[in-house]
């Protein structure tokens, strides 16, 4: 297809919104935004303006409420209290937005890890609130930091609870499971409230006892949560579980069952720096600037995905017709490539050397993937869906013949 700007070699779309096209001319490739956009800019502005007005109304209501309950006798006192309230709530809102933006997709694929993270961060926030009165000069800073942590806990805790509820709803009874989970939590909180009525008089005006009991209960809480999260056995592949299963299969030809792989899945922070793997990226994250890069990506590959290595990162483009099996295969190739790149001899390869490694991964998957997927299903894994961290870019590319 020839156009004044060159030949169309690929097009891509992010979800149902923006669309882009790649044009080749004079040995170079250019990415341009498509003219068609699905979202109305006017409706977006109206939605933002409506939320903005609602936020301002809430601010005025907060100030009126403080004045109504008699906070201070002067206007300055009410204004100062209002600003302090807004500062605490505002930092919490900012933390919630940034965390959801940066880690939102991970909450599905790594629900167990982020569930444990939320529990630990909540304990840290409570500790900060306990010690804040002892540092008057930094009281506002500590309180706002604790508010940010609690807002992150709210996002991570609520999202991972929903993900785990979906896992537990084996008879498609998510509402029933969610309701019973809420009732169970309410019962536990009620018991805690009754115990608190007996405990609070004992710790009043005794900071050492307060901190001692807090650390004791925190350790018990974290241990119980770790054991609870570790007991969850999920039959769908995420990146960690797929890596465990694939490595064992390539090593000795055996696919570990869900219970074994879940028992080895890391739940605590890993301070290593593994090779980043990005799934469902833009075409330019796999091939860059030159059409012959697309030819290299297609060499030995007739699947609806493209795999490439750029700047030490393994990236995968996904075609719109790709099946779940294709997604699993592409992720397996990316994980294998990531393992190869971690080897010291691979870190200094040029881009052409990386393409040779990519072609080896295609050949490896041609040889082993069918047997791997069959054995995985026989071992009890659900291969009809995944929890792999795919972004929403979908790409259609043109071969030389087309």
GROMACS .gro file of C-alpha atoms in nm:
model
  402
    1UNK     CA    1   0.000   0.000   0.000
    2UNK     CA    2   0.173   0.319  -0.118
    3UNK     CA    3   0.095   0.663   0.021
    4UNK     CA    4   0.261   1.002  -0.029
    5UNK     CA    5   0.437   0.945   0.303
    6UNK     CA    6   0.570   0.597   0.212
    7UNK     CA    7   0.452   0.238   0.248
    8UNK     CA    8   0.232   0.125   0.536
    9UNK     CA    9   0.412  -0.154   0.725
   10UNK     CA   10   0.213  -0.179   1.049
   11UNK     CA   11  -0.069  -0.031   1.254
   12UNK     CA   12  -0.146  -0.049   1.623
   13UNK     CA   13  -0.414   0.047   1.871
   14UNK     CA   14  -0.419   0.093   2.247
   15UNK     CA   15  -0.743  -0.064   2.373
   16UNK     CA   16  -1.033   0.113   2.205
   17UNK     CA   17  -0.873   0.457   2.207
   18UNK     CA   18  -0.567   0.588   2.021
   19UNK     CA   19  -0.445   0.440   1.692
   20UNK     CA   20  -0.106   0.471   1.518
   21UNK     CA   21   0.046   0.369   1.183
   22UNK     CA   22   0.404   0.294   1.078
   23UNK     CA   23   0.524   0.418   0.738
   24UNK     CA   24   0.845   0.311   0.562
   25UNK     CA   25   1.024   0.544   0.321
   26UNK     CA   26   1.387   0.570   0.205
   27UNK     CA   27   1.504   0.293   0.439
   28UNK     CA   28   1.358   0.449   0.754
   29UNK     CA   29   1.035   0.397   0.948
   30UNK     CA   30   0.814   0.668   1.095
   31UNK     CA   31   0.532   0.637   1.348
   32UNK     CA   32   0.232   0.868   1.306
   33UNK     CA   33  -0.090   0.906   1.500
   34UNK     CA   34  -0.400   0.797   1.310
   35UNK     CA   35  -0.664   1.064   1.253
   36UNK     CA   36  -0.943   0.850   1.399
   37UNK     CA   37  -0.994   0.880   1.773
   38UNK     CA   38  -1.270   0.701   1.960
   39UNK     CA   39  -1.296   0.926   2.265
   40UNK     CA   40  -1.473   1.261   2.258
   41UNK     CA   41  -1.251   1.537   2.394
   42UNK     CA   42  -1.553   1.745   2.488
   43UNK     CA   43  -1.707   1.471   2.700
   44UNK     CA   44  -1.373   1.418   2.876
   45UNK     CA   45  -1.349   1.788   2.964
   46UNK     CA   46  -1.703   1.785   3.100
   47UNK     CA   47  -1.633   1.482   3.318
   48UNK     CA   48  -1.317   1.643   3.460
   49UNK     CA   49  -1.500   1.972   3.523
   50UNK     CA   50  -1.786   1.790   3.700
   51UNK     CA   51  -1.540   1.609   3.931
   52UNK     CA   52  -1.355   1.936   3.992
   53UNK     CA   53  -1.675   2.112   4.099
   54UNK     CA   54  -1.763   1.821   4.325
   55UNK     CA   55  -1.423   1.844   4.490
   56UNK     CA   56  -1.462   2.218   4.555
   57UNK     CA   57  -1.808   2.160   4.700
   58UNK     CA   58  -1.661   1.903   4.935
   59UNK     CA   59  -1.398   2.154   5.048
   60UNK     CA   60  -1.662   2.411   5.133
   61UNK     CA   61  -1.866   2.148   5.317
   62UNK     CA   62  -1.560   2.048   5.520
   63UNK     CA   63  -1.500   2.408   5.626
   64UNK     CA   64  -1.865   2.453   5.721
   65UNK     CA   65  -1.862   2.134   5.925
   66UNK     CA   66  -1.554   2.245   6.119
   67UNK     CA   67  -1.711   2.581   6.190
   68UNK     CA   68  -2.036   2.416   6.293
   69UNK     CA   69  -1.878   2.193   6.557
   70UNK     CA   70  -1.700   2.495   6.708
   71UNK     CA   71  -1.341   2.446   6.599
   72UNK     CA   72  -1.181   2.770   6.718
   73UNK     CA   73  -1.336   3.106   6.773
   74UNK     CA   74  -1.157   3.296   6.497
   75UNK     CA   75  -1.167   3.267   6.120
   76UNK     CA   76  -0.792   3.196   6.107
   77UNK     CA   77  -0.830   2.893   6.332
   78UNK     CA   78  -1.102   2.742   6.116
   79UNK     CA   79  -0.901   2.812   5.800
   80UNK     CA   80  -0.588   2.655   5.948
   81UNK     CA   81  -0.779   2.343   6.055
   82UNK     CA   82  -0.937   2.319   5.711
   83UNK     CA   83  -0.600   2.349   5.537
   84UNK     CA   84  -0.451   2.081   5.760
   85UNK     CA   85  -0.741   1.851   5.683
   86UNK     CA   86  -0.708   1.917   5.310
   87UNK     CA   87  -0.330   1.863   5.318
   88UNK     CA   88  -0.372   1.523   5.479
   89UNK     CA   89  -0.652   1.416   5.246
   90UNK     CA   90  -0.482   1.568   4.940
   91UNK     CA   91  -0.156   1.381   4.989
   92UNK     CA   92  -0.355   1.062   5.037
   93UNK     CA   93  -0.544   1.119   4.712
   94UNK     CA   94  -0.219   1.189   4.528
   95UNK     CA   95  -0.064   0.870   4.665
   96UNK     CA   96  -0.369   0.670   4.559
   97UNK     CA   97  -0.359   0.808   4.204
   98UNK     CA   98   0.016   0.758   4.156
   99UNK     CA   99   0.012   0.407   4.297
  100UNK     CA  100  -0.284   0.298   4.081
  101UNK     CA  101  -0.113   0.448   3.775
  102UNK     CA  102   0.222   0.282   3.839
  103UNK     CA  103   0.119  -0.056   3.978
  104UNK     CA  104  -0.246  -0.107   3.884
  105UNK     CA  105  -0.186  -0.394   3.640
  106UNK     CA  106   0.038  -0.577   3.886
  107UNK     CA  107  -0.245  -0.608   4.137
  108UNK     CA  108  -0.410  -0.878   3.925
  109UNK     CA  109  -0.100  -1.069   3.819
  110UNK     CA  110   0.071  -1.054   4.161
  111UNK     CA  111  -0.229  -1.041   4.392
  112UNK     CA  112  -0.071  -1.247   4.671
  113UNK     CA  113   0.247  -1.040   4.685
  114UNK     CA  114   0.058  -0.709   4.691
  115UNK     CA  115  -0.190  -0.841   4.948
  116UNK     CA  116   0.101  -0.906   5.183
  117UNK     CA  117   0.256  -0.571   5.092
  118UNK     CA  118  -0.067  -0.390   5.183
  119UNK     CA  119  -0.079  -0.558   5.524
  120UNK     CA  120   0.281  -0.464   5.601
  121UNK     CA  121   0.239  -0.104   5.482
  122UNK     CA  122  -0.075  -0.064   5.691
  123UNK     CA  123   0.121  -0.165   6.002
  124UNK     CA  124   0.391   0.089   5.914
  125UNK     CA  125   0.127   0.362   5.876
  126UNK     CA  126  -0.023   0.279   6.216
  127UNK     CA  127   0.323   0.290   6.378
  128UNK     CA  128   0.378   0.636   6.229
  129UNK     CA  129   0.047   0.755   6.373
  130UNK     CA  130   0.142   0.621   6.716
  131UNK     CA  131   0.480   0.797   6.727
  132UNK     CA  132   0.366   1.121   6.555
  133UNK     CA  133   0.260   1.298   6.883
  134UNK     CA  134   0.614   1.249   7.018
  135UNK     CA  135   0.759   1.457   6.731
  136UNK     CA  136   0.557   1.782   6.735
  137UNK     CA  137   0.786   1.959   6.488
  138UNK     CA  138   0.722   1.687   6.227
  139UNK     CA  139   0.366   1.598   6.327
  140UNK     CA  140   0.202   1.716   6.003
  141UNK     CA  141   0.469   1.555   5.784
  142UNK     CA  142   0.440   1.221   5.964
  143UNK     CA  143   0.061   1.233   5.956
  144UNK     CA  144   0.055   1.312   5.583
  145UNK     CA  145   0.306   1.034   5.509
  146UNK     CA  146   0.092   0.790   5.705
  147UNK     CA  147  -0.209   0.911   5.505
  148UNK     CA  148  -0.027   0.837   5.178
  149UNK     CA  149   0.061   0.489   5.300
  150UNK     CA  150  -0.297   0.421   5.406
  151UNK     CA  151  -0.429   0.538   5.071
  152UNK     CA  152  -0.192   0.295   4.898
  153UNK     CA  153  -0.314   0.025   5.137
  154UNK     CA  154  -0.671   0.106   5.039
  155UNK     CA  155  -0.597   0.062   4.668
  156UNK     CA  156  -0.374  -0.245   4.700
  157UNK     CA  157  -0.586  -0.411   4.967
  158UNK     CA  158  -0.919  -0.354   4.794
  159UNK     CA  159  -0.795  -0.458   4.450
  160UNK     CA  160  -0.617  -0.773   4.569
  161UNK     CA  161  -0.915  -0.870   4.781
  162UNK     CA  162  -1.129  -0.855   4.467
  163UNK     CA  163  -0.875  -1.064   4.275
  164UNK     CA  164  -0.861  -1.328   4.548
  165UNK     CA  165  -1.240  -1.330   4.575
  166UNK     CA  166  -1.261  -1.411   4.203
  167UNK     CA  167  -1.022  -1.700   4.264
  168UNK     CA  168  -1.229  -1.831   4.555
  169UNK     CA  169  -1.563  -1.804   4.375
  170UNK     CA  170  -1.537  -2.152   4.222
  171UNK     CA  171  -1.911  -2.172   4.146
  172UNK     CA  172  -1.930  -1.824   3.992
  173UNK     CA  173  -2.067  -1.702   4.325
  174UNK     CA  174  -1.847  -1.397   4.369
  175UNK     CA  175  -2.118  -1.191   4.541
  176UNK     CA  176  -2.182  -1.468   4.794
  177UNK     CA  177  -1.812  -1.512   4.870
  178UNK     CA  178  -1.763  -1.136   4.899
  179UNK     CA  179  -2.057  -1.100   5.137
  180UNK     CA  180  -1.940  -1.383   5.361
  181UNK     CA  181  -1.586  -1.247   5.360
  182UNK     CA  182  -1.720  -0.910   5.472
  183UNK     CA  183  -1.928  -1.073   5.747
  184UNK     CA  184  -1.627  -1.267   5.869
  185UNK     CA  185  -1.417  -0.951   5.884
  186UNK     CA  186  -1.694  -0.768   6.068
  187UNK     CA  187  -1.711  -1.046   6.328
  188UNK     CA  188  -1.334  -1.035   6.380
  189UNK     CA  189  -1.339  -0.655   6.411
  190UNK     CA  190  -1.621  -0.680   6.665
  191UNK     CA  191  -1.415  -0.919   6.875
  192UNK     CA  192  -1.119  -0.683   6.845
  193UNK     CA  193  -1.336  -0.391   6.955
  194UNK     CA  194  -1.447  -0.575   7.268
  195UNK     CA  195  -1.088  -0.662   7.353
  196UNK     CA  196  -0.985  -0.301   7.292
  197UNK     CA  197  -1.235  -0.185   7.557
  198UNK     CA  198  -1.038  -0.389   7.811
  199UNK     CA  199  -0.694  -0.306   7.672
  200UNK     CA  200  -0.714   0.073   7.627
  201UNK     CA  201  -0.738   0.157   8.002
  202UNK     CA  202  -0.424  -0.052   8.063
  203UNK     CA  203  -0.206   0.124   7.806
  204UNK     CA  204  -0.327   0.482   7.857
  205UNK     CA  205  -0.035   0.709   7.952
  206UNK     CA  206   0.210   0.419   7.918
  207UNK     CA  207   0.399   0.463   7.585
  208UNK     CA  208   0.647   0.175   7.638
  209UNK     CA  209   0.363  -0.071   7.698
  210UNK     CA  210   0.174   0.069   7.399
  211UNK     CA  211   0.473   0.020   7.167
  212UNK     CA  212   0.551  -0.324   7.309
  213UNK     CA  213   0.198  -0.451   7.253
  214UNK     CA  214   0.189  -0.289   6.909
  215UNK     CA  215   0.505  -0.471   6.795
  216UNK     CA  216   0.377  -0.799   6.938
  217UNK     CA  217   0.044  -0.774   6.762
  218UNK     CA  218   0.214  -0.655   6.441
  219UNK     CA  219   0.445  -0.958   6.430
  220UNK     CA  220   0.151  -1.192   6.490
  221UNK     CA  221  -0.051  -1.010   6.224
  222UNK     CA  222   0.224  -1.030   5.960
  223UNK     CA  223   0.296  -1.396   6.035
  224UNK     CA  224  -0.072  -1.489   6.011
  225UNK     CA  225  -0.111  -1.297   5.684
  226UNK     CA  226   0.199  -1.457   5.535
  227UNK     CA  227   0.070  -1.805   5.616
  228UNK     CA  228  -0.275  -1.719   5.482
  229UNK     CA  229  -0.142  -1.581   5.153
  230UNK     CA  230   0.104  -1.870   5.116
  231UNK     CA  231  -0.185  -2.118   5.150
  232UNK     CA  232  -0.362  -1.977   4.841
  233UNK     CA  233  -0.314  -2.204   4.539
  234UNK     CA  234  -0.391  -2.034   4.208
  235UNK     CA  235  -0.414  -2.248   3.894
  236UNK     CA  236  -0.357  -1.965   3.646
  237UNK     CA  237  -0.015  -1.856   3.522
  238UNK     CA  238   0.135  -1.527   3.619
  239UNK     CA  239   0.494  -1.439   3.534
  240UNK     CA  240   0.645  -1.588   3.850
  241UNK     CA  241   0.452  -1.915   3.838
  242UNK     CA  242   0.508  -1.957   3.464
  243UNK     CA  243   0.882  -1.901   3.513
  244UNK     CA  244   0.897  -2.166   3.787
  245UNK     CA  245   0.708  -2.421   3.576
  246UNK     CA  246   0.900  -2.347   3.254
  247UNK     CA  247   1.241  -2.373   3.419
  248UNK     CA  248   1.154  -2.710   3.572
  249UNK     CA  249   1.018  -2.838   3.239
  250UNK     CA  250   1.325  -2.731   3.044
  251UNK     CA  251   1.551  -2.881   3.309
  252UNK     CA  252   1.398  -3.225   3.360
  253UNK     CA  253   1.087  -3.245   3.140
  254UNK     CA  254   0.841  -3.231   3.430
  255UNK     CA  255   0.565  -2.974   3.487
  256UNK     CA  256   0.512  -2.894   3.859
  257UNK     CA  257   0.151  -2.883   3.970
  258UNK     CA  258  -0.016  -2.565   4.099
  259UNK     CA  259   0.042  -2.651   4.465
  260UNK     CA  260   0.417  -2.700   4.416
  261UNK     CA  261   0.463  -2.389   4.203
  262UNK     CA  262   0.254  -2.171   4.435
  263UNK     CA  263   0.465  -2.290   4.726
  264UNK     CA  264   0.778  -2.163   4.550
  265UNK     CA  265   0.628  -1.836   4.424
  266UNK     CA  266   0.812  -1.538   4.581
  267UNK     CA  267   0.593  -1.324   4.805
  268UNK     CA  268   0.855  -1.095   4.959
  269UNK     CA  269   1.048  -0.818   4.779
  270UNK     CA  270   1.331  -0.942   4.559
  271UNK     CA  271   1.628  -0.708   4.562
  272UNK     CA  272   1.785  -0.856   4.250
  273UNK     CA  273   1.764  -0.670   3.920
  274UNK     CA  274   1.622  -0.922   3.671
  275UNK     CA  275   1.590  -0.847   3.303
  276UNK     CA  276   1.266  -0.646   3.254
  277UNK     CA  277   0.994  -0.822   3.052
  278UNK     CA  278   0.722  -0.611   2.890
  279UNK     CA  279   0.419  -0.776   2.732
  280UNK     CA  280   0.176  -0.609   2.492
  281UNK     CA  281   0.396  -0.312   2.396
  282UNK     CA  282   0.407  -0.077   2.098
  283UNK     CA  283   0.579  -0.194   1.781
  284UNK     CA  284   0.856   0.063   1.823
  285UNK     CA  285   0.955  -0.106   2.151
  286UNK     CA  286   1.047  -0.418   1.951
  287UNK     CA  287   1.168  -0.278   1.620
  288UNK     CA  288   1.309   0.071   1.582
  289UNK     CA  289   1.341   0.314   1.292
  290UNK     CA  290   1.429   0.069   1.015
  291UNK     CA  291   1.194  -0.167   0.823
  292UNK     CA  292   1.462  -0.440   0.811
  293UNK     CA  293   1.422  -0.469   1.189
  294UNK     CA  294   1.065  -0.586   1.126
  295UNK     CA  295   1.199  -0.847   0.882
  296UNK     CA  296   1.439  -0.972   1.153
  297UNK     CA  297   1.152  -0.992   1.403
  298UNK     CA  298   0.947  -1.199   1.154
  299UNK     CA  299   1.233  -1.437   1.067
  300UNK     CA  300   1.139  -1.790   1.173
  301UNK     CA  301   0.821  -1.660   1.333
  302UNK     CA  302   0.473  -1.727   1.195
  303UNK     CA  303   0.291  -1.655   1.522
  304UNK     CA  304   0.069  -1.354   1.596
  305UNK     CA  305   0.330  -1.190   1.817
  306UNK     CA  306   0.673  -1.032   1.778
  307UNK     CA  307   0.955  -1.067   2.029
  308UNK     CA  308   1.255  -0.836   2.048
  309UNK     CA  309   1.530  -0.711   2.277
  310UNK     CA  310   1.601  -0.341   2.316
  311UNK     CA  311   1.811  -0.164   2.579
  312UNK     CA  312   1.841  -0.477   2.791
  313UNK     CA  313   1.463  -0.532   2.800
  314UNK     CA  314   1.264  -0.817   2.644
  315UNK     CA  315   0.950  -0.683   2.475
  316UNK     CA  316   0.657  -0.858   2.306
  317UNK     CA  317   0.408  -0.714   2.055
  318UNK     CA  318   0.077  -0.896   2.037
  319UNK     CA  319  -0.148  -0.923   1.734
  320UNK     CA  320  -0.525  -0.875   1.773
  321UNK     CA  321  -0.594  -1.236   1.670
  322UNK     CA  322  -0.364  -1.393   1.930
  323UNK     CA  323  -0.515  -1.668   2.147
  324UNK     CA  324  -0.445  -1.743   2.513
  325UNK     CA  325  -0.208  -2.017   2.399
  326UNK     CA  326  -0.019  -1.762   2.191
  327UNK     CA  327   0.004  -1.535   2.495
  328UNK     CA  328   0.150  -1.817   2.705
  329UNK     CA  329   0.398  -1.911   2.433
  330UNK     CA  330   0.510  -1.550   2.387
  331UNK     CA  331   0.556  -1.512   2.763
  332UNK     CA  332   0.758  -1.836   2.773
  333UNK     CA  333   0.988  -1.704   2.501
  334UNK     CA  334   1.029  -1.375   2.686
  335UNK     CA  335   1.114  -1.555   3.011
  336UNK     CA  336   1.368  -1.777   2.836
  337UNK     CA  337   1.525  -1.473   2.670
  338UNK     CA  338   1.535  -1.293   3.003
  339UNK     CA  339   1.728  -1.584   3.152
  340UNK     CA  340   1.973  -1.578   2.862
  341UNK     CA  341   2.030  -1.204   2.898
  342UNK     CA  342   2.114  -1.245   3.266
  343UNK     CA  343   2.419  -1.449   3.163
  344UNK     CA  344   2.734  -1.229   3.165
  345UNK     CA  345   2.831  -1.336   2.810
  346UNK     CA  346   2.502  -1.203   2.670
  347UNK     CA  347   2.515  -0.855   2.818
  348UNK     CA  348   2.770  -0.728   2.568
  349UNK     CA  349   2.607  -0.862   2.251
  350UNK     CA  350   2.513  -0.613   1.981
  351UNK     CA  351   2.161  -0.586   1.843
  352UNK     CA  352   2.228  -0.843   1.567
  353UNK     CA  353   2.350  -1.090   1.828
  354UNK     CA  354   2.028  -1.037   2.017
  355UNK     CA  355   1.825  -1.116   1.706
  356UNK     CA  356   2.008  -1.449   1.678
  357UNK     CA  357   1.907  -1.525   2.037
  358UNK     CA  358   1.546  -1.433   1.954
  359UNK     CA  359   1.551  -1.673   1.659
  360UNK     CA  360   1.682  -1.947   1.890
  361UNK     CA  361   1.386  -1.886   2.119
  362UNK     CA  362   1.145  -1.936   1.826
  363UNK     CA  363   1.312  -2.267   1.743
  364UNK     CA  364   1.307  -2.379   2.107
  365UNK     CA  365   0.936  -2.307   2.142
  366UNK     CA  366   0.862  -2.485   1.813
  367UNK     CA  367   1.024  -2.793   1.966
  368UNK     CA  368   0.887  -2.791   2.321
  369UNK     CA  369   0.581  -2.569   2.360
  370UNK     CA  370   0.310  -2.809   2.241
  371UNK     CA  371   0.426  -3.076   2.485
  372UNK     CA  372   0.472  -2.818   2.761
  373UNK     CA  373   0.117  -2.683   2.726
  374UNK     CA  374  -0.031  -3.033   2.716
  375UNK     CA  375   0.158  -3.140   3.027
  376UNK     CA  376   0.066  -2.817   3.205
  377UNK     CA  377  -0.304  -2.880   3.147
  378UNK     CA  378  -0.265  -3.239   3.264
  379UNK     CA  379  -0.091  -3.116   3.582
  380UNK     CA  380  -0.395  -2.906   3.672
  381UNK     CA  381  -0.308  -2.566   3.529
  382UNK     CA  382  -0.583  -2.352   3.372
  383UNK     CA  383  -0.452  -2.273   3.023
  384UNK     CA  384  -0.776  -2.111   2.906
  385UNK     CA  385  -0.691  -1.783   3.079
  386UNK     CA  386  -0.387  -1.620   3.239
  387UNK     CA  387  -0.284  -1.352   3.486
  388UNK     CA  388   0.010  -1.242   3.275
  389UNK     CA  389   0.072  -0.870   3.280
  390UNK     CA  390  -0.029  -0.779   2.923
  391UNK     CA  391  -0.065  -0.415   2.830
  392UNK     CA  392  -0.337  -0.315   2.582
  393UNK     CA  393  -0.134  -0.238   2.267
  394UNK     CA  394  -0.232  -0.460   1.973
  395UNK     CA  395  -0.034  -0.445   1.650
  396UNK     CA  396  -0.102  -0.553   1.290
  397UNK     CA  397   0.210  -0.580   1.076
  398UNK     CA  398   0.273  -0.635   0.706
  399UNK     CA  399   0.506  -0.902   0.568
  400UNK     CA  400   0.717  -0.848   0.257
  401UNK     CA  401   0.475  -1.054   0.045
  402UNK     CA  402   0.177  -0.845   0.155
   0.00000   0.00000   0.00000
